[in-house]
Amino acid sequence: MDGLMMDYPLTISKILFRARQVFSDKEVVSVLPSGQKHRYTYGDLYTRVCKLINVLRGLGVKPGDRVGTFAWNHHRHLELYYALPCMGAVLHTLNIRLSAEQLSYIVNHAEDTHIFVDASLVKALEPLAKGLPTVRQYIVMTEDGQLPETTLAPLAEYEALLAQASSLADFPDLPEHTASGLCYTSGTTGNPKGVLYSHRSIYLHTLMGMTTDCLGISERDVVLPVVPMFHANAWGQPYLAAMTGCKMVFAGSNLAPDALVALIQSEHVTYAFGVPTIWNALLQYLRQKQPSLGELKRMVVGGSAVPRAMIVAFKKEFGVDIIQGWGMTEMAPLGSTGRLKRKMEDWSEERQFDVLAKAGIIAPAVEMKVVDTAGKEQPWDGKSAGELLVRGPAIVKGYYRNPEATAAQITPDGWFRTGDVATLDGDGYVHISDRTKDLIKSGGEWISSVAMENAIMACAGVLEAAVVARPDPKWDERPVAFVVRQPGSAKPLAGDVIAHLSGQFAKWQLPLPEDVRFVEQIPRTSVGKFDKKVLRGQMKSA
Amino acid sequence: MDGLMMDYPLTISKILFRARQVFSDKEVVSVLPSGQKHRYTYGDLYTRVCKLINVLRGLGVKPGDRVGTFAWNHHRHLELYYALPCMGAVLHTLNIRLSAEQLSYIVNHAEDTHIFVDASLVKALEPLAKGLPTVRQYIVMTEDGQLPETTLAPLAEYEALLAQASSLADFPDLPEHTASGLCYTSGTTGNPKGVLYSHRSIYLHTLMGMTTDCLGISERDVVLPVVPMFHANAWGQPYLAAMTGCKMVFAGSNLAPDALVALIQSEHVTYAFGVPTIWNALLQYLRQKQPSLGELKRMVVGGSAVPRAMIVAFKKEFGVDIIQGWGMTEMAPLGSTGRLKRKMEDWSEERQFDVLAKAGIIAPAVEMKVVDTAGKEQPWDGKSAGELLVRGPAIVKGYYRNPEATAAQITPDGWFRTGDVATLDGDGYVHISDRTKDLIKSGGEWISSVAMENAIMACAGVLEAAVVARPDPKWDERPVAFVVRQPGSAKPLAGDVIAHLSGQFAKWQLPLPEDVRFVEQIPRTSVGKFDKKVLRGQMKSA
């Protein structure tokens, strides 16, 4: 017997309607390439989305069409986040940091019909354009209405199209399972894989993120998603902030520490979101210049493991809470967030930091389990490691037009294989020890590269560190540490790093890396993770 | 085109699984009839729900069957909140305060197959039992395993059944639209109407309530739902608290102020939920005895309009925030909660209280509009009043086996007519001025009985006040005020009340009640609202 509750589809238009009706005077602020700021309200956003829907129809965009965006974080990108799914089309966010080959592959695999591109980014698209047969038109988003010189064709200008468009609201009724967005993950092996979100998954992810113990975002917050809108929906912020009614601040293309601090101060940012690299750079800047962080209280840091030392530094030196977030593009992306439980309130600060250094508590509407190589569920004891599997209404059941990758990552009983090695404990905390493929097998024992990196990054004078395996005839594999010293620091030396580690790692995790290499920087992937594929290549060629 | 996200049904078992895996050591505390406390953990709850599901199957309960509960708030009632829907049956909470006629009507209309009843409440059921042909068995919930003397038959004892049951977990896969619960609203006219919840509606209502600006409930909270579990799902707390991982405290049958204060202190309650009557009584007690409220920080008060004076008193005298909640059984029940927006943070305290005295900000996943008698949507200006219509995934699309009531309350385009007169403003605050049927039409103007009650309750010496209309040949209707003085107070007199009001009500809202009647108490409905039907009867007979 069915309940008698409304058949109310969970769609993205509902998020926009709420922003318009309940938070119409709240601001969306964007830093433009000129450095000037653009500001308008959610009420204005709604009006422009209505127009943009009519523009899209005029351009021939049909429900189900994939439409690319190639852009920084700003209000026009936000308008596309709503207009495309609300008219039934698919918002396809293209990662501007990918190689030309990967971008071509992705646009052709998705068969994008149109691409919306920042004026400052047209040069990056031009070399590919000839090889993108499905793209019928490029729409340039400019600040001044002036089309840049470009070979992209045919070409239109965003503001000119909007200026001519009707503002008549015409939102079709869509079933909640309708596709709303597409984002490719750039695996370290093989071709990028497409994650096709549904309206329902985005809506549920939004509610989930709004819960107090997940992100705990409130209307009283001013949010700054430094994480790019081409990276896993900017962790959901374009939808989360609007549904919650937060003032939203977009940094545009200038993510330098001084620019971020100025923005945090002037716009009264309370809550920021980004990858460790950004905050590591900010931390160095803060230590040097000691500027005020204004009203900033919390930061969600994710995308790769957050060093414990960074959490400690921000809290003790600057009074800012770092909430570690773990997730995946395939999870929309939230999986867990680092929170203390009530019983931990009177724990020592150091013990609390130990908890906060984990990936956090499983988010609501996410289920997890850890399995061994035979697929057997492991105990929730904080010790038994294995591959982390996840399940939930905002998690992929497959990749877009990619049955091989789907078969590889979805278990027969419907769980998604994350490829992460993890433990779960009796309090529902997940601790990610490594990517399965980044584990180091040495002398019959598994060494977590992430744990070793974390330990090295707590060594005085170290800015960053990455650890990868080098094949070894005797030990099977041996860890190699790539270390970046803090600017101006001549220490540590290799011996200092090894001495520092030997006090921290258990005997069975020896041998420690005797191979410590000091480098200027650690190569990163397009989404800011350490690129260990490149490091392994450097090792071989060295 | 559909998205490629998991087909993951939103069901109540997922809430229970989360409580077990993430919050297994968190406590559920119940005050027993003896005054002693029962305490166990969510881990224990899970095990007992597994057993109870097997018990239910043994009793012959089938998916879709409606099973009644006739009980106070306690852990066994909580177990039924999970076991019945998780096995596919329907939890039918019976209001223990209803008349025998209404109860008989409801049980027969629902065709309940079994009734779970507190030992202390069997006497109330006995007179009806003969007239309940569908009820095949009664299961008594006792503290000591001793069956009470009763004519209810056939009879079983809850703990004895559980003691013999297998604890094997056997949760069927249910589609999310499966019916999960049934709750009848006792309208002031006509027969009670059944609201049939689905798993999906309960799950979404749970996520919605967990958002920071709705209820803002956190794992760090200790919740005390004083609101009964037979009243609109205790406002969702049995599901909300488990999903959030809060320690949950049930007061049992003793809701006297001294008992509640003792419980708040000893169990470190931070967050309580109940109707204004309860908190009004508590307020008088607090003023008299000045006990500590321990860690209590917030209370959600709803079920009927919350007098502004009560919000002010709790905040100024005891440092407790009252969050006004508005909702309906038909809405699962949350509709709005009283919260301040960021821009109001520097407003004067009095102006903030004015905001908090409204019904609050529209909850996420709830849509509202106000329409005139012709059905035309009114502006969101805080002034244009009309009937409040609502829509959302946790709102009824009809009543159980009641096409007439369904037709009366669902509009052709799928909105639910609340029967409340309200305004909406540009900030998304809803202000309920009255029930449509309680408005007073006098001299061509509409007077809100609720606004007048609120004003009278702010008059010195007044404990409670209710205002109803009396037919009047000249004015059409005239307001009559029923006033309860605070214990021991000889004031106000009728003239004081009228003088107090004349300073507050606009000219067009005159005439003021010249008819002020002092009474010992104001009659209430089974869910604690003023019973204006009874008051009108008293007027006629006077």
mmCIF file of N, CA, C and O in Angstrom, chain A residues 380-412:
data_model
loop_
_atom_site.group_PDB
_atom_site.id
_atom_site.type_symbol
_atom_site.label_atom_id
_atom_site.label_comp_id
_atom_site.label_asym_id
_atom_site.label_seq_id
_atom_site.Cartn_x
_atom_site.Cartn_y
_atom_site.Cartn_z
ATOM 1 N N TRP A 380 33.680 -2.800 12.033
ATOM 2 C CA TRP A 380 33.769 -1.351 12.235
ATOM 3 C C TRP A 380 34.603 -1.113 13.492
ATOM 4 O O TRP A 380 34.076 -0.693 14.531
ATOM 5 N N ASP A 381 35.900 -1.349 13.386
ATOM 6 C CA ASP A 381 36.736 -1.318 14.582
ATOM 7 C C ASP A 381 37.854 -0.282 14.493
ATOM 8 O O ASP A 381 38.704 -0.197 15.379
ATOM 9 N N GLY A 382 37.868 0.493 13.413
ATOM 10 C CA GLY A 382 38.911 1.503 13.266
ATOM 11 C C GLY A 382 40.267 0.920 12.924
ATOM 12 O O GLY A 382 41.256 1.656 12.857
ATOM 13 N N LYS A 383 40.320 -0.391 12.730
ATOM 14 C CA LYS A 383 41.600 -1.040 12.432
ATOM 15 C C LYS A 383 41.572 -1.825 11.125
ATOM 16 O O LYS A 383 42.538 -1.815 10.366
ATOM 17 N N SER A 384 40.478 -2.527 10.913
ATOM 18 C CA SER A 384 40.416 -3.418 9.747
ATOM 19 C C SER A 384 40.260 -2.606 8.474
ATOM 20 O O SER A 384 39.215 -2.017 8.213
ATOM 21 N N ALA A 385 41.329 -2.574 7.685
ATOM 22 C CA ALA A 385 41.325 -1.769 6.473
ATOM 23 C C ALA A 385 40.892 -2.592 5.278
ATOM 24 O O ALA A 385 41.027 -3.814 5.257
ATOM 25 N N GLY A 386 40.376 -1.919 4.293
ATOM 26 C CA GLY A 386 39.975 -2.578 3.068
ATOM 27 C C GLY A 386 39.449 -1.528 2.117
ATOM 28 O O GLY A 386 39.545 -0.328 2.399
ATOM 29 N N GLU A 387 38.880 -1.963 1.008
ATOM 30 C CA GLU A 387 38.357 -0.964 0.083
ATOM 31 C C GLU A 387 37.036 -0.424 0.589
ATOM 32 O O GLU A 387 36.183 -1.158 1.093
ATOM 33 N N LEU A 388 36.863 0.891 0.445
ATOM 34 C CA LEU A 388 35.645 1.551 0.898
ATOM 35 C C LEU A 388 34.595 1.483 -0.202
ATOM 36 O O LEU A 388 34.844 1.909 -1.339
ATOM 37 N N LEU A 389 33.429 0.934 0.138
ATOM 38 C CA LEU A 389 32.291 0.930 -0.782
ATOM 39 C C LEU A 389 31.226 1.877 -0.248
ATOM 40 O O LEU A 389 31.039 2.001 0.962
ATOM 41 N N VAL A 390 30.512 2.537 -1.160
ATOM 42 C CA VAL A 390 29.483 3.495 -0.737
ATOM 43 C C VAL A 390 28.197 3.286 -1.532
ATOM 44 O O VAL A 390 28.203 2.712 -2.624
ATOM 45 N N ARG A 391 27.113 3.795 -0.938
ATOM 46 C CA ARG A 391 25.791 3.615 -1.525
ATOM 47 C C ARG A 391 24.932 4.794 -1.085
ATOM 48 O O ARG A 391 25.103 5.280 0.042
ATOM 49 N N GLY A 392 24.045 5.238 -1.931
ATOM 50 C CA GLY A 392 23.168 6.334 -1.536
ATOM 51 C C GLY A 392 22.469 6.955 -2.727
ATOM 52 O O GLY A 392 22.793 6.640 -3.879
ATOM 53 N N PRO A 393 21.497 7.848 -2.446
ATOM 54 C CA PRO A 393 20.689 8.415 -3.530
ATOM 55 C C PRO A 393 21.423 9.458 -4.366
ATOM 56 O O PRO A 393 20.922 9.861 -5.408
ATOM 57 N N ALA A 394 22.613 9.879 -3.915
ATOM 58 C CA ALA A 394 23.370 10.863 -4.694
ATOM 59 C C ALA A 394 24.708 10.271 -5.154
ATOM 60 O O ALA A 394 25.712 10.970 -5.262
ATOM 61 N N ILE A 395 24.707 8.968 -5.403
ATOM 62 C CA ILE A 395 25.919 8.255 -5.814
ATOM 63 C C ILE A 395 25.641 7.556 -7.149
ATOM 64 O O ILE A 395 24.543 7.042 -7.369
ATOM 65 N N VAL A 396 26.663 7.540 -7.996
ATOM 66 C CA VAL A 396 26.469 6.979 -9.349
ATOM 67 C C VAL A 396 26.123 5.501 -9.334
ATOM 68 O O VAL A 396 26.623 4.743 -8.508
ATOM 69 N N LYS A 397 25.315 5.113 -10.316
ATOM 70 C CA LYS A 397 25.108 3.682 -10.547
ATOM 71 C C LYS A 397 25.859 3.243 -11.794
ATOM 72 O O LYS A 397 25.808 2.084 -12.180
ATOM 73 N N GLY A 398 26.538 4.190 -12.414
ATOM 74 C CA GLY A 398 27.307 3.861 -13.607
ATOM 75 C C GLY A 398 27.850 5.121 -14.223
ATOM 76 O O GLY A 398 27.509 6.222 -13.797
ATOM 77 N N TYR A 399 28.745 4.951 -15.209
ATOM 78 C CA TYR A 399 29.321 6.100 -15.908
ATOM 79 C C TYR A 399 28.613 6.291 -17.239
ATOM 80 O O TYR A 399 28.102 5.339 -17.849
ATOM 81 N N TYR A 400 28.631 7.524 -17.679
ATOM 82 C CA TYR A 400 27.945 7.882 -18.914
ATOM 83 C C TYR A 400 28.587 7.171 -20.103
ATOM 84 O O TYR A 400 29.779 7.329 -20.367
ATOM 85 N N ARG A 401 27.810 6.373 -20.788
ATOM 86 C CA ARG A 401 28.260 5.673 -21.992
ATOM 87 C C ARG A 401 29.608 4.975 -21.791
ATOM 88 O O ARG A 401 30.541 5.146 -22.576
ATOM 89 N N ASN A 402 29.696 4.249 -20.702
ATOM 90 C CA ASN A 402 30.969 3.594 -20.408
ATOM 91 C C ASN A 402 30.738 2.316 -19.616
ATOM 92 O O ASN A 402 30.977 2.255 -18.413
ATOM 93 N N PRO A 403 30.216 1.287 -20.283
ATOM 94 C CA PRO A 403 29.874 0.042 -19.572
ATOM 95 C C PRO A 403 31.087 -0.624 -18.931
ATOM 96 O O PRO A 403 30.942 -1.253 -17.885
ATOM 97 N N GLU A 404 32.296 -0.453 -19.502
ATOM 98 C CA GLU A 404 33.476 -1.103 -18.918
ATOM 99 C C GLU A 404 33.784 -0.497 -17.548
ATOM 100 O O GLU A 404 33.970 -1.220 -16.565
ATOM 101 N N ALA A 405 33.844 0.834 -17.487
ATOM 102 C CA ALA A 405 34.142 1.484 -16.213
ATOM 103 C C ALA A 405 33.023 1.212 -15.212
ATOM 104 O O ALA A 405 33.271 1.017 -14.016
ATOM 105 N N THR A 406 31.795 1.168 -15.697
ATOM 106 C CA THR A 406 30.672 0.880 -14.815
ATOM 107 C C THR A 406 30.842 -0.503 -14.202
ATOM 108 O O THR A 406 30.707 -0.675 -12.974
ATOM 109 N N ALA A 407 31.138 -1.476 -15.031
ATOM 110 C CA ALA A 407 31.301 -2.846 -14.532
ATOM 111 C C ALA A 407 32.453 -2.926 -13.540
ATOM 112 O O ALA A 407 32.391 -3.678 -12.556
ATOM 113 N N ALA A 408 33.496 -2.123 -13.767
ATOM 114 C CA ALA A 408 34.662 -2.193 -12.881
ATOM 115 C C ALA A 408 34.375 -1.576 -11.521
ATOM 116 O O ALA A 408 34.975 -1.969 -10.515
ATOM 117 N N GLN A 409 33.479 -0.597 -11.457
ATOM 118 C CA GLN A 409 33.345 0.135 -10.200
ATOM 119 C C GLN A 409 32.020 -0.056 -9.475
ATOM 120 O O GLN A 409 31.858 0.436 -8.358
ATOM 121 N N ILE A 410 31.075 -0.732 -10.074
ATOM 122 C CA ILE A 410 29.819 -1.012 -9.374
ATOM 123 C C ILE A 410 29.781 -2.514 -9.057
ATOM 124 O O ILE A 410 29.965 -3.341 -9.944
ATOM 125 N N THR A 411 29.564 -2.847 -7.796
ATOM 126 C CA THR A 411 29.515 -4.258 -7.420
ATOM 127 C C THR A 411 28.195 -4.858 -7.901
ATOM 128 O O THR A 411 27.229 -4.131 -8.143
ATOM 129 N N PRO A 412 28.143 -6.172 -7.999
ATOM 130 C CA PRO A 412 26.894 -6.803 -8.470
ATOM 131 C C PRO A 412 25.692 -6.449 -7.586
ATOM 132 O O PRO A 412 24.568 -6.363 -8.072
#
